[in-house]
PDB file of C-alpha atoms and ligand atoms in Angstrom:
ATOM      1  CA  UNK A   1     -31.895  31.782  31.818  1.00  0.00           C
ATOM      2  CA  UNK A   2     -31.944  35.282  33.265  1.00  0.00           C
ATOM      3  CA  UNK A   3     -35.104  37.056  34.449  1.00  0.00           C
ATOM      4  CA  UNK A   4     -34.972  40.832  34.212  1.00  0.00           C
ATOM      5  CA  UNK A   5     -36.861  44.089  34.466  1.00  0.00           C
ATOM      6  CA  UNK A   6     -37.024  47.230  32.343  1.00  0.00           C
ATOM      7  CA  UNK A   7     -35.464  50.294  33.974  1.00  0.00           C
ATOM      8  CA  UNK A   8     -38.570  52.434  33.520  1.00  0.00           C
ATOM      9  CA  UNK A   9     -40.276  50.390  36.231  1.00  0.00           C
ATOM     10  CA  UNK A  10     -38.080  52.317  38.673  1.00  0.00           C
ATOM     11  CA  UNK A  11     -37.037  55.629  37.117  1.00  0.00           C
ATOM     12  CA  UNK A  12     -37.415  57.809  34.039  1.00  0.00           C
ATOM     13  CA  UNK A  13     -33.912  59.303  34.233  1.00  0.00           C
ATOM     14  CA  UNK A  14     -30.674  57.395  33.866  1.00  0.00           C
ATOM     15  CA  UNK A  15     -28.068  59.711  35.315  1.00  0.00           C
ATOM     16  CA  UNK A  16     -25.975  58.254  38.159  1.00  0.00           C
ATOM     17  CA  UNK A  17     -28.756  58.706  40.735  1.00  0.00           C
ATOM     18  CA  UNK A  18     -31.326  57.148  38.389  1.00  0.00           C
ATOM     19  CA  UNK A  19     -29.026  54.221  37.638  1.00  0.00           C
ATOM     20  CA  UNK A  20     -28.585  53.650  41.361  1.00  0.00           C
ATOM     21  CA  UNK A  21     -32.364  53.589  41.862  1.00  0.00           C
ATOM     22  CA  UNK A  22     -32.893  51.180  38.953  1.00  0.00           C
ATOM     23  CA  UNK A  23     -30.072  48.780  39.877  1.00  0.00           C
ATOM     24  CA  UNK A  24     -30.983  48.673  43.578  1.00  0.00           C
ATOM     25  CA  UNK A  25     -34.662  48.162  42.695  1.00  0.00           C
ATOM     26  CA  UNK A  26     -33.802  45.341  40.289  1.00  0.00           C
ATOM     27  CA  UNK A  27     -31.785  43.545  42.949  1.00  0.00           C
ATOM     28  CA  UNK A  28     -34.345  44.102  45.719  1.00  0.00           C
ATOM     29  CA  UNK A  29     -37.168  42.642  43.605  1.00  0.00           C
ATOM     30  CA  UNK A  30     -35.190  39.437  42.996  1.00  0.00           C
ATOM     31  CA  UNK A  31     -34.378  39.890  39.311  1.00  0.00           C
ATOM     32  CA  UNK A  32     -31.109  38.791  37.675  1.00  0.00           C
ATOM     33  CA  UNK A  33     -30.763  41.646  35.219  1.00  0.00           C
ATOM     34  CA  UNK A  34     -31.677  45.230  34.410  1.00  0.00           C
ATOM     35  CA  UNK A  35     -32.703  46.233  30.886  1.00  0.00           C
ATOM     36  CA  UNK A  36     -31.326  49.726  30.501  1.00  0.00           C
ATOM     37  CA  UNK A  37     -33.160  51.925  27.957  1.00  0.00           C
ATOM     38  CA  UNK A  38     -30.615  53.600  25.677  1.00  0.00           C
ATOM     39  CA  UNK A  39     -32.743  56.253  23.995  1.00  0.00           C
ATOM     40  CA  UNK A  40     -29.633  58.482  24.030  1.00  0.00           C
ATOM     41  CA  UNK A  41     -26.604  56.166  24.137  1.00  0.00           C
ATOM     42  CA  UNK A  42     -24.240  59.139  23.836  1.00  0.00           C
ATOM     43  CA  UNK A  43     -25.378  60.237  27.325  1.00  0.00           C
ATOM     44  CA  UNK A  44     -24.505  56.931  29.028  1.00  0.00           C
ATOM     45  CA  UNK A  45     -21.096  56.029  30.486  1.00  0.00           C
ATOM     46  CA  UNK A  46     -20.851  52.265  29.956  1.00  0.00           C
ATOM     47  CA  UNK A  47     -17.886  51.821  32.298  1.00  0.00           C
ATOM     48  CA  UNK A  48     -19.768  53.567  35.132  1.00  0.00           C
ATOM     49  CA  UNK A  49     -22.812  51.357  34.524  1.00  0.00           C
ATOM     50  CA  UNK A  50     -20.599  48.276  34.688  1.00  0.00           C
ATOM     51  CA  UNK A  51     -19.063  49.279  38.047  1.00  0.00           C
ATOM     52  CA  UNK A  52     -22.477  50.022  39.548  1.00  0.00           C
ATOM     53  CA  UNK A  53     -23.926  46.713  38.278  1.00  0.00           C
ATOM     54  CA  UNK A  54     -20.975  44.757  39.645  1.00  0.00           C
ATOM     55  CA  UNK A  55     -21.461  46.343  43.077  1.00  0.00           C
ATOM     56  CA  UNK A  56     -24.971  44.830  43.180  1.00  0.00           C
ATOM     57  CA  UNK A  57     -24.343  41.553  41.334  1.00  0.00           C
ATOM     58  CA  UNK A  58     -26.858  42.541  38.638  1.00  0.00           C
ATOM     59  CA  UNK A  59     -26.439  41.783  34.889  1.00  0.00           C
ATOM     60  CA  UNK A  60     -27.612  44.077  32.087  1.00  0.00           C
ATOM     61  CA  UNK A  61     -29.108  44.256  28.618  1.00  0.00           C
ATOM     62  CA  UNK A  62     -30.207  47.306  26.651  1.00  0.00           C
ATOM     63  CA  UNK A  63     -33.058  48.320  24.402  1.00  0.00           C
ATOM     64  CA  UNK A  64     -34.096  51.361  22.449  1.00  0.00           C
ATOM     65  CA  UNK A  65     -36.595  52.613  19.910  1.00  0.00           C
ATOM     66  CA  UNK A  66     -35.285  54.872  17.151  1.00  0.00           C
ATOM     67  CA  UNK A  67     -36.981  58.214  16.486  1.00  0.00           C
ATOM     68  CA  UNK A  68     -37.814  59.734  13.099  1.00  0.00           C
ATOM     69  CA  UNK A  69     -34.478  61.579  12.904  1.00  0.00           C
ATOM     70  CA  UNK A  70     -32.657  58.231  13.261  1.00  0.00           C
ATOM     71  CA  UNK A  71     -35.003  56.030  11.210  1.00  0.00           C
ATOM     72  CA  UNK A  72     -32.873  53.178   9.875  1.00  0.00           C
ATOM     73  CA  UNK A  73     -35.622  52.406   7.332  1.00  0.00           C
ATOM     74  CA  UNK A  74     -35.691  55.934   5.918  1.00  0.00           C
ATOM     75  CA  UNK A  75     -35.243  56.303   2.161  1.00  0.00           C
ATOM     76  CA  UNK A  76     -33.076  59.351   2.964  1.00  0.00           C
ATOM     77  CA  UNK A  77     -29.529  57.963   3.303  1.00  0.00           C
ATOM     78  CA  UNK A  78     -28.559  60.764   5.706  1.00  0.00           C
ATOM     79  CA  UNK A  79     -31.366  59.846   8.141  1.00  0.00           C
ATOM     80  CA  UNK A  80     -30.622  56.125   7.960  1.00  0.00           C
ATOM     81  CA  UNK A  81     -26.936  56.894   8.529  1.00  0.00           C
ATOM     82  CA  UNK A  82     -27.853  58.898  11.674  1.00  0.00           C
ATOM     83  CA  UNK A  83     -29.658  55.834  12.979  1.00  0.00           C
ATOM     84  CA  UNK A  84     -26.696  53.594  12.195  1.00  0.00           C
ATOM     85  CA  UNK A  85     -24.328  55.946  14.045  1.00  0.00           C
ATOM     86  CA  UNK A  86     -26.604  55.927  17.101  1.00  0.00           C
ATOM     87  CA  UNK A  87     -26.819  52.126  17.053  1.00  0.00           C
ATOM     88  CA  UNK A  88     -23.029  51.818  16.693  1.00  0.00           C
ATOM     89  CA  UNK A  89     -22.693  53.844  19.891  1.00  0.00           C
ATOM     90  CA  UNK A  90     -25.423  51.753  21.591  1.00  0.00           C
ATOM     91  CA  UNK A  91     -23.537  48.525  20.781  1.00  0.00           C
ATOM     92  CA  UNK A  92     -20.349  50.012  22.233  1.00  0.00           C
ATOM     93  CA  UNK A  93     -22.137  51.109  25.431  1.00  0.00           C
ATOM     94  CA  UNK A  94     -23.648  47.637  25.941  1.00  0.00           C
ATOM     95  CA  UNK A  95     -20.224  46.034  25.524  1.00  0.00           C
ATOM     96  CA  UNK A  96     -18.595  48.558  27.893  1.00  0.00           C
ATOM     97  CA  UNK A  97     -21.301  47.844  30.476  1.00  0.00           C
ATOM     98  CA  UNK A  98     -20.704  44.090  30.197  1.00  0.00           C
ATOM     99  CA  UNK A  99     -23.964  43.302  28.411  1.00  0.00           C
ATOM    100  CA  UNK A 100     -24.562  40.774  25.633  1.00  0.00           C
ATOM    101  CA  UNK A 101     -27.917  41.908  24.211  1.00  0.00           C
ATOM    102  CA  UNK A 102     -29.218  44.983  22.395  1.00  0.00           C
ATOM    103  CA  UNK A 103     -32.873  44.803  21.389  1.00  0.00           C
ATOM    104  CA  UNK A 104     -35.995  46.860  20.735  1.00  0.00           C
ATOM    105  CA  UNK A 105     -37.178  48.786  17.682  1.00  0.00           C
ATOM    106  CA  UNK A 106     -33.693  49.156  16.196  1.00  0.00           C
ATOM    107  CA  UNK A 107     -34.737  48.679  12.540  1.00  0.00           C
ATOM    108  CA  UNK A 108     -37.215  51.575  12.031  1.00  0.00           C
ATOM    109  CA  UNK A 109     -38.538  54.527  13.953  1.00  0.00           C
ATOM    110  CA  UNK A 110     -40.853  53.580  16.832  1.00  0.00           C
ATOM    111  CA  UNK A 111     -43.876  55.537  15.690  1.00  0.00           C
ATOM    112  CA  UNK A 112     -47.133  55.352  13.762  1.00  0.00           C
ATOM    113  CA  UNK A 113     -46.363  55.327  10.033  1.00  0.00           C
ATOM    114  CA  UNK A 114     -48.980  56.702   7.646  1.00  0.00           C
ATOM    115  CA  UNK A 115     -48.009  54.359   4.765  1.00  0.00           C
ATOM    116  CA  UNK A 116     -46.565  50.870   4.307  1.00  0.00           C
ATOM    117  CA  UNK A 117     -42.801  50.396   4.372  1.00  0.00           C
ATOM    118  CA  UNK A 118     -41.217  50.719   0.933  1.00  0.00           C
ATOM    119  CA  UNK A 119     -38.858  48.203  -0.637  1.00  0.00           C
ATOM    120  CA  UNK A 120     -36.108  50.834  -0.609  1.00  0.00           C
ATOM    121  CA  UNK A 121     -36.705  51.582   3.079  1.00  0.00           C
ATOM    122  CA  UNK A 122     -36.606  47.909   4.023  1.00  0.00           C
ATOM    123  CA  UNK A 123     -33.423  47.436   1.989  1.00  0.00           C
ATOM    124  CA  UNK A 124     -31.798  50.419   3.687  1.00  0.00           C
ATOM    125  CA  UNK A 125     -32.591  49.047   7.141  1.00  0.00           C
ATOM    126  CA  UNK A 126     -31.561  45.496   6.251  1.00  0.00           C
ATOM    127  CA  UNK A 127     -28.206  46.613   4.832  1.00  0.00           C
ATOM    128  CA  UNK A 128     -27.439  48.734   7.905  1.00  0.00           C
ATOM    129  CA  UNK A 129     -28.418  45.868  10.226  1.00  0.00           C
ATOM    130  CA  UNK A 130     -25.985  43.610   8.381  1.00  0.00           C
ATOM    131  CA  UNK A 131     -23.129  46.042   9.110  1.00  0.00           C
ATOM    132  CA  UNK A 132     -24.321  46.516  12.706  1.00  0.00           C
ATOM    133  CA  UNK A 133     -24.554  42.734  13.113  1.00  0.00           C
ATOM    134  CA  UNK A 134     -20.835  42.481  12.310  1.00  0.00           C
ATOM    135  CA  UNK A 135     -19.931  45.231  14.781  1.00  0.00           C
ATOM    136  CA  UNK A 136     -22.102  43.662  17.496  1.00  0.00           C
ATOM    137  CA  UNK A 137     -20.634  40.185  16.926  1.00  0.00           C
ATOM    138  CA  UNK A 138     -17.117  41.567  17.335  1.00  0.00           C
ATOM    139  CA  UNK A 139     -18.231  43.139  20.637  1.00  0.00           C
ATOM    140  CA  UNK A 140     -19.940  39.954  21.882  1.00  0.00           C
ATOM    141  CA  UNK A 141     -23.402  41.520  21.582  1.00  0.00           C
ATOM    142  CA  UNK A 142     -26.467  39.855  20.006  1.00  0.00           C
ATOM    143  CA  UNK A 143     -28.975  42.101  18.181  1.00  0.00           C
ATOM    144  CA  UNK A 144     -32.679  41.205  18.449  1.00  0.00           C
ATOM    145  CA  UNK A 145     -35.407  43.041  16.522  1.00  0.00           C
ATOM    146  CA  UNK A 146     -38.506  43.641  18.656  1.00  0.00           C
ATOM    147  CA  UNK A 147     -41.716  42.836  16.817  1.00  0.00           C
ATOM    148  CA  UNK A 148     -44.203  45.552  17.769  1.00  0.00           C
ATOM    149  CA  UNK A 149     -47.765  46.429  16.838  1.00  0.00           C
ATOM    150  CA  UNK A 150     -48.920  48.325  13.730  1.00  0.00           C
ATOM    151  CA  UNK A 151     -49.021  51.673  15.552  1.00  0.00           C
ATOM    152  CA  UNK A 152     -45.295  51.508  16.352  1.00  0.00           C
ATOM    153  CA  UNK A 153     -43.665  50.253  13.120  1.00  0.00           C
ATOM    154  CA  UNK A 154     -44.551  49.287   9.533  1.00  0.00           C
ATOM    155  CA  UNK A 155     -41.713  46.795   8.926  1.00  0.00           C
ATOM    156  CA  UNK A 156     -43.126  43.704  10.689  1.00  0.00           C
ATOM    157  CA  UNK A 157     -45.937  43.228  13.221  1.00  0.00           C
ATOM    158  CA  UNK A 158     -45.901  39.443  13.707  1.00  0.00           C
ATOM    159  CA  UNK A 159     -43.263  36.811  14.364  1.00  0.00           C
ATOM    160  CA  UNK A 160     -43.584  35.431  10.844  1.00  0.00           C
ATOM    161  CA  UNK A 161     -43.314  38.927   9.393  1.00  0.00           C
ATOM    162  CA  UNK A 162     -40.198  39.356  11.475  1.00  0.00           C
ATOM    163  CA  UNK A 163     -38.730  36.138  10.123  1.00  0.00           C
ATOM    164  CA  UNK A 164     -39.297  37.384   6.576  1.00  0.00           C
ATOM    165  CA  UNK A 165     -37.423  40.579   7.407  1.00  0.00           C
ATOM    166  CA  UNK A 166     -34.597  38.571   8.980  1.00  0.00           C
ATOM    167  CA  UNK A 167     -34.219  36.819   5.627  1.00  0.00           C
ATOM    168  CA  UNK A 168     -33.721  40.233   4.037  1.00  0.00           C
ATOM    169  CA  UNK A 169     -31.125  41.109   6.698  1.00  0.00           C
ATOM    170  CA  UNK A 170     -29.371  37.775   6.256  1.00  0.00           C
ATOM    171  CA  UNK A 171     -27.071  37.977   9.283  1.00  0.00           C
ATOM    172  CA  UNK A 172     -26.467  35.267  11.895  1.00  0.00           C
ATOM    173  CA  UNK A 173     -26.114  37.822  14.713  1.00  0.00           C
ATOM    174  CA  UNK A 174     -29.468  39.550  14.083  1.00  0.00           C
ATOM    175  CA  UNK A 175     -32.467  37.735  15.563  1.00  0.00           C
ATOM    176  CA  UNK A 176     -36.034  38.169  16.914  1.00  0.00           C
ATOM    177  CA  UNK A 177     -37.379  39.737  20.093  1.00  0.00           C
ATOM    178  CA  UNK A 178     -41.028  38.948  20.970  1.00  0.00           C
ATOM    179  CA  UNK A 179     -43.175  40.938  23.423  1.00  0.00           C
ATOM    180  CA  UNK A 180     -46.437  39.535  24.816  1.00  0.00           C
ATOM    181  CA  UNK A 181     -48.067  43.002  24.868  1.00  0.00           C
ATOM    182  CA  UNK A 182     -47.571  43.417  21.116  1.00  0.00           C
ATOM    183  CA  UNK A 183     -48.336  39.755  20.334  1.00  0.00           C
ATOM    184  CA  UNK A 184     -51.669  40.114  22.140  1.00  0.00           C
ATOM    185  CA  UNK A 185     -52.623  42.871  19.664  1.00  0.00           C
ATOM    186  CA  UNK A 186     -51.374  41.346  16.409  1.00  0.00           C
ATOM    187  CA  UNK A 187     -50.850  37.567  16.574  1.00  0.00           C
ATOM    188  CA  UNK A 188     -53.445  34.825  16.052  1.00  0.00           C
ATOM    189  CA  UNK A 189     -52.373  33.200  19.322  1.00  0.00           C
ATOM    190  CA  UNK A 190     -49.589  33.172  21.900  1.00  0.00           C
ATOM    191  CA  UNK A 191     -48.135  29.688  21.281  1.00  0.00           C
ATOM    192  CA  UNK A 192     -47.630  29.390  17.518  1.00  0.00           C
ATOM    193  CA  UNK A 193     -45.514  32.549  17.049  1.00  0.00           C
ATOM    194  CA  UNK A 194     -43.045  31.335  19.672  1.00  0.00           C
ATOM    195  CA  UNK A 195     -42.725  27.981  17.907  1.00  0.00           C
ATOM    196  CA  UNK A 196     -42.471  29.723  14.515  1.00  0.00           C
ATOM    197  CA  UNK A 197     -39.656  31.958  15.797  1.00  0.00           C
ATOM    198  CA  UNK A 198     -37.769  28.881  16.983  1.00  0.00           C
ATOM    199  CA  UNK A 199     -34.052  29.346  17.450  1.00  0.00           C
ATOM    200  CA  UNK A 200     -34.247  32.869  16.009  1.00  0.00           C
ATOM    201  CA  UNK A 201     -35.980  33.940  19.250  1.00  0.00           C
ATOM    202  CA  UNK A 202     -33.237  35.481  21.392  1.00  0.00           C
ATOM    203  CA  UNK A 203     -35.096  37.977  23.614  1.00  0.00           C
ATOM    204  CA  UNK A 204     -38.483  38.165  25.343  1.00  0.00           C
ATOM    205  CA  UNK A 205     -40.524  40.978  26.896  1.00  0.00           C
ATOM    206  CA  UNK A 206     -43.304  40.078  29.305  1.00  0.00           C
ATOM    207  CA  UNK A 207     -45.996  42.754  29.364  1.00  0.00           C
ATOM    208  CA  UNK A 208     -49.719  42.721  30.199  1.00  0.00           C
ATOM    209  CA  UNK A 209     -52.364  43.935  27.695  1.00  0.00           C
ATOM    210  CA  UNK A 210     -52.554  47.347  29.422  1.00  0.00           C
ATOM    211  CA  UNK A 211     -48.859  47.305  30.482  1.00  0.00           C
ATOM    212  CA  UNK A 212     -49.770  47.102  34.191  1.00  0.00           C
ATOM    213  CA  UNK A 213     -49.692  44.268  36.765  1.00  0.00           C
ATOM    214  CA  UNK A 214     -49.196  40.814  35.228  1.00  0.00           C
ATOM    215  CA  UNK A 215     -52.322  38.674  35.474  1.00  0.00           C
ATOM    216  CA  UNK A 216     -54.797  41.575  35.446  1.00  0.00           C
ATOM    217  CA  UNK A 217     -55.275  41.836  31.673  1.00  0.00           C
ATOM    218  CA  UNK A 218     -56.100  39.671  28.663  1.00  0.00           C
ATOM    219  CA  UNK A 219     -52.681  38.185  27.744  1.00  0.00           C
ATOM    220  CA  UNK A 220     -52.689  34.355  27.632  1.00  0.00           C
ATOM    221  CA  UNK A 221     -49.412  33.875  29.495  1.00  0.00           C
ATOM    222  CA  UNK A 222     -50.007  30.135  29.939  1.00  0.00           C
ATOM    223  CA  UNK A 223     -49.763  29.483  26.196  1.00  0.00           C
ATOM    224  CA  UNK A 224     -46.796  31.804  25.776  1.00  0.00           C
ATOM    225  CA  UNK A 225     -44.720  30.164  28.510  1.00  0.00           C
ATOM    226  CA  UNK A 226     -45.620  26.688  27.211  1.00  0.00           C
ATOM    227  CA  UNK A 227     -44.188  27.801  23.884  1.00  0.00           C
ATOM    228  CA  UNK A 228     -40.951  28.904  25.547  1.00  0.00           C
ATOM    229  CA  UNK A 229     -40.784  25.558  27.342  1.00  0.00           C
ATOM    230  CA  UNK A 230     -41.340  23.599  24.139  1.00  0.00           C
ATOM    231  CA  UNK A 231     -38.557  25.565  22.437  1.00  0.00           C
ATOM    232  CA  UNK A 232     -36.159  25.123  25.318  1.00  0.00           C
ATOM    233  CA  UNK A 233     -35.731  28.910  25.262  1.00  0.00           C
ATOM    234  CA  UNK A 234     -32.958  30.018  27.618  1.00  0.00           C
ATOM    235  CA  UNK A 235     -32.439  33.690  26.698  1.00  0.00           C
ATOM    236  CA  UNK A 236     -33.396  36.760  28.719  1.00  0.00           C
ATOM    237  CA  UNK A 237     -37.021  37.153  29.886  1.00  0.00           C
ATOM    238  CA  UNK A 238     -37.664  40.770  30.843  1.00  0.00           C
ATOM    239  CA  UNK A 239     -40.689  42.327  32.541  1.00  0.00           C
ATOM    240  CA  UNK A 240     -41.866  45.564  30.983  1.00  0.00           C
ATOM    241  CA  UNK A 241     -44.456  47.868  32.542  1.00  0.00           C
ATOM    242  CA  UNK A 242     -45.175  51.563  32.303  1.00  0.00           C
ATOM    243  CA  UNK A 243     -47.221  53.963  34.374  1.00  0.00           C
ATOM    244  CA  UNK A 244     -47.560  57.714  34.467  1.00  0.00           C
ATOM    245  CA  UNK A 245     -46.149  57.367  38.002  1.00  0.00           C
ATOM    246  CA  UNK A 246     -42.672  57.062  36.410  1.00  0.00           C
ATOM    247  CA  UNK A 247     -42.044  59.229  33.356  1.00  0.00           C
ATOM    248  CA  UNK A 248     -39.314  59.319  30.713  1.00  0.00           C
ATOM    249  CA  UNK A 249     -39.976  62.236  28.357  1.00  0.00           C
ATOM    250  CA  UNK A 250     -38.417  60.371  25.436  1.00  0.00           C
ATOM    251  CA  UNK A 251     -40.150  57.025  26.006  1.00  0.00           C
ATOM    252  CA  UNK A 252     -43.414  57.525  27.944  1.00  0.00           C
ATOM    253  CA  UNK A 253     -44.910  59.896  25.378  1.00  0.00           C
ATOM    254  CA  UNK A 254     -43.893  57.690  22.426  1.00  0.00           C
ATOM    255  CA  UNK A 255     -45.553  54.680  24.063  1.00  0.00           C
ATOM    256  CA  UNK A 256     -48.701  56.613  25.011  1.00  0.00           C
ATOM    257  CA  UNK A 257     -48.399  56.173  28.766  1.00  0.00           C
ATOM    258  CA  UNK A 258     -51.193  58.507  29.847  1.00  0.00           C
ATOM    259  CA  UNK A 259     -52.643  56.486  32.735  1.00  0.00           C
ATOM    260  CA  UNK A 260     -51.508  55.562  36.193  1.00  0.00           C
ATOM    261  CA  UNK A 261     -51.685  51.744  36.433  1.00  0.00           C
ATOM    262  CA  UNK A 262     -49.473  51.447  39.521  1.00  0.00           C
ATOM    263  CA  UNK A 263     -47.660  53.684  41.951  1.00  0.00           C
ATOM    264  CA  UNK A 264     -45.395  51.300  43.909  1.00  0.00           C
ATOM    265  CA  UNK A 265     -42.448  50.191  41.751  1.00  0.00           C
ATOM    266  CA  UNK A 266     -41.055  47.816  44.382  1.00  0.00           C
ATOM    267  CA  UNK A 267     -44.350  45.956  44.818  1.00  0.00           C
ATOM    268  CA  UNK A 268     -44.989  45.792  41.054  1.00  0.00           C
ATOM    269  CA  UNK A 269     -41.482  44.456  40.375  1.00  0.00           C
ATOM    270  CA  UNK A 270     -41.453  41.844  43.133  1.00  0.00           C
ATOM    271  CA  UNK A 271     -44.865  40.616  41.968  1.00  0.00           C
ATOM    272  CA  UNK A 272     -43.677  40.332  38.359  1.00  0.00           C
ATOM    273  CA  UNK A 273     -40.524  38.466  39.381  1.00  0.00           C
ATOM    274  CA  UNK A 274     -42.635  35.898  41.259  1.00  0.00           C
ATOM    275  CA  UNK A 275     -45.195  35.685  38.420  1.00  0.00           C
ATOM    276  CA  UNK A 276     -42.570  34.941  35.741  1.00  0.00           C
ATOM    277  CA  UNK A 277     -40.665  32.411  37.837  1.00  0.00           C
ATOM    278  CA  UNK A 278     -43.935  30.681  38.806  1.00  0.00           C
ATOM    279  CA  UNK A 279     -44.949  30.399  35.137  1.00  0.00           C
ATOM    280  CA  UNK A 280     -41.564  28.878  34.251  1.00  0.00           C
ATOM    281  CA  UNK A 281     -41.797  26.423  37.157  1.00  0.00           C
ATOM    282  CA  UNK A 282     -45.301  25.358  36.116  1.00  0.00           C
ATOM    283  CA  UNK A 283     -44.135  24.655  32.562  1.00  0.00           C
ATOM    284  CA  UNK A 284     -41.191  22.592  33.818  1.00  0.00           C
ATOM    285  CA  UNK A 285     -43.600  20.134  35.470  1.00  0.00           C
ATOM    286  CA  UNK A 286     -45.280  19.380  32.114  1.00  0.00           C
ATOM    287  CA  UNK A 287     -42.350  17.027  31.477  1.00  0.00           C
ATOM    288  CA  UNK A 288     -43.801  14.782  34.215  1.00  0.00           C
ATOM    289  CA  UNK A 289     -47.232  14.491  32.614  1.00  0.00           C
TER     290      UNK A 289
HETATM  291 MN1  LIG B   1     -41.317  45.565  24.625  1.00  0.00          MN
END
C-alpha cells in the first residue's frame, strides 16, 4: 500500500521548478508517492518527471478532470474525440513517468451540468473508456473513475452509481476511485460504499469536508478506514487538500477554492501523512479484538 499526496498541496504550477517543489515536499512529509495533476498532459515531459522522482525515491500517479471542450460524455463526437485524444496522451505520460494509475474525472467534464446525462452521452463515454482501457492496459496503467458530487458531474455521484456505469463500460482495466470529500456529500454512509465497491475500488482520495486539515471537519474517517480494512484494500491512498494559498488557474477555480484553509504546505502534508498512517494502524488492531 502506498500513501500519497496531491501535487496542489505544494504548488499550482508543474514546470520543472514546480515539480521539484512538489517532489521534495512529498518526500519531506513522509509520503510514498506524488499524485501529479495532468490538466494539460501535452505540457508534461514524462521522462523528466521520472528522472526527478527517481532522484528522490518517490513514486507517482496522475489525475485529471476533463473540461467542457474535452467532455468524453458529449453527444458531439468531435468533443468526445478531443477528450479521448487528451486521455491517450495522459496515459502515455503516466507510463513514461513510471506510474501505474490514472484517475479522476476522466469520463465527463468536471463541472456543474444543467441537465441529467443522456443515454447517448453515457454510451459515448463508455465506448471511449473501453478503447482507453485497452491502451492503458498495454502501458501497464490502471484507469479509475473518480466518483464526485452532483455539482461536478452528472454521470454517477455514488459508488453504486459508479458500479452501474462500469457495467456500461465493461472493461477489466477501468475501475472505481472513491473520495471521502465527495462521499460525505452524496453517500448514505462512509462504510457501505467501500464494501459495495469491493474489488473494483482501485484508488482512494482522502479529503476533509471543507478540503482543509484532516480531522477538523465532518467526514467520518473511522468508518471509511474500517471499510478499507475489511476489503483488504491495498491500492494508493492519496491526501487531497486545496487552499487559496496555492493556486492552479485550471484546477482551483473549477473546484471553487475561494478560501484560505491553510498556509503551510509542509505542516499540512506531514500532519496528513501521520493521520492516514495512524488510521490504518488503528484498523489493523481490530483483528485482535
Ligand atoms: Mn478527489
